[in-house]
Coordinates of C-alpha atoms in Angstrom, one line a residue:
X172 CA 180.3 26.1 61.1
X173 CA 178.6 23.2 59.6
X174 CA 178.4 22.8 55.2
X175 CA 175.5 22.2 54.1
X176 CA 173.4 19.2 54.4
X177 CA 174.7 16.4 52.1
X178 CA 173.8 13.7 51.0
X179 CA 175.1 9.7 52.6
X180 CA 175.2 7.1 51.1
X181 CA 173.6 4.5 53.5
X182 CA 170.7 5.1 56.3
X183 CA 167.3 6.3 56.0
X184 CA 164.0 7.5 57.7
X185 CA 160.9 6.2 57.7
X186 CA 157.1 7.1 60.2
X187 CA 154.4 5.0 61.3
X188 CA 152.5 7.6 59.3
X189 CA 153.0 10.5 57.4
X190 CA 149.7 12.3 58.1
X191 CA 146.5 12.9 60.2
X192 CA 144.8 14.9 62.3
X193 CA 146.3 17.2 65.5
X194 CA 148.2 16.0 68.2
X195 CA 149.7 13.7 65.3
X196 CA 151.8 11.0 67.2
X197 CA 154.6 9.5 64.9
X198 CA 156.9 6.4 65.4
X199 CA 160.4 6.9 63.0
X200 CA 163.0 4.2 62.5
X201 CA 166.1 5.7 61.9
X202 CA 169.1 3.7 60.1
X203 CA 172.3 5.3 60.2
X204 CA 174.0 2.5 57.8
X205 CA 176.4 1.3 60.7
X206 CA 178.3 4.7 60.1
X207 CA 180.3 6.5 63.1
X208 CA 179.2 10.0 63.4
X209 CA 181.9 12.5 65.2
X210 CA 178.7 13.7 66.4
X211 CA 176.4 11.9 66.7
X212 CA 172.8 11.4 65.0
X213 CA 169.9 13.3 65.1
X214 CA 166.4 13.3 64.4
X215 CA 165.3 16.6 63.9
X216 CA 161.5 16.8 63.1
X217 CA 161.1 19.8 61.5
X218 CA 158.9 21.6 63.7
X219 CA 162.0 23.2 66.3
X220 CA 162.4 19.6 68.1
X221 CA 164.9 17.2 67.8
X222 CA 166.7 14.3 69.8
X223 CA 169.7 12.5 70.0
X224 CA 169.0 9.1 68.1
X225 CA 172.8 7.9 67.9
X226 CA 175.6 8.5 70.5
X227 CA 178.8 10.5 69.2
X228 CA 180.8 8.3 68.0
X229 CA 179.2 5.2 68.1
X230 CA 178.1 2.8 65.6
X231 CA 174.8 4.2 63.8
X232 CA 172.4 1.4 63.6
X233 CA 169.3 1.2 64.1
X234 CA 167.1 3.6 66.8
X235 CA 163.6 4.8 67.1
X236 CA 161.8 7.7 68.3
X237 CA 158.0 8.6 69.3
X238 CA 157.3 12.7 68.9
X239 CA 153.8 14.2 68.4
X240 CA 153.0 17.2 66.7
X241 CA 150.2 19.4 68.5
X242 CA 150.0 22.3 65.7
X243 CA 149.1 21.7 62.2
X244 CA 151.6 22.1 59.5
X245 CA 153.7 20.3 57.3
X246 CA 157.2 19.5 58.5
X247 CA 160.2 17.6 56.7
X248 CA 161.4 15.0 59.4
X249 CA 165.5 14.7 58.8
X250 CA 167.8 12.7 60.2
X251 CA 171.0 14.4 60.2
X252 CA 174.7 12.4 60.8
X253 CA 177.3 15.2 62.5
X254 CA 181.0 14.4 61.2
X255 CA 183.9 16.6 61.4
X256 CA 182.8 19.8 59.8
X257 CA 179.8 18.4 58.0
X258 CA 176.7 17.5 58.5
X259 CA 175.2 14.6 56.5
X260 CA 171.4 13.7 55.5
X261 CA 170.7 10.3 56.2
X262 CA 167.4 10.6 55.3
X263 CA 164.3 12.3 55.3
X264 CA 159.8 12.7 55.8
X265 CA 157.4 15.2 54.8
X266 CA 154.3 14.4 57.9
X267 CA 151.0 16.7 57.6
X268 CA 148.9 17.3 60.4
X269 CA 145.5 18.4 59.9
X270 CA 143.3 20.4 62.3

C-alpha cells in the first residue's frame, strides 16, 4: 500500500485554464523534474479519471495531456510520481467548472 502523498522537491503542474462552463477542455503541462519514477508519473484529473504522463522507469521531464470536464464542480488535478512504496505529489491545480 502506498504511503500518503509526499511533496516532491521538483516538478509541477499547470493548466491552460482554471475555470469555465461545462464542458471545459483543459490542457495540462506536467513537469516531472527529470526524476525516474518506478511506477511512472500519473495525472489524476480529480473526477475519477487519470492518465499516465511518464512511462515507468523513464526520466520524467515535460509532458502534456488534455482532459474534458463535463460536470460542474471543483476538481483538484494532481501530478503524482509513483515510486517503490510511496507516491510523490509533484504538483496540483484546482479546476472550477460552472453550469
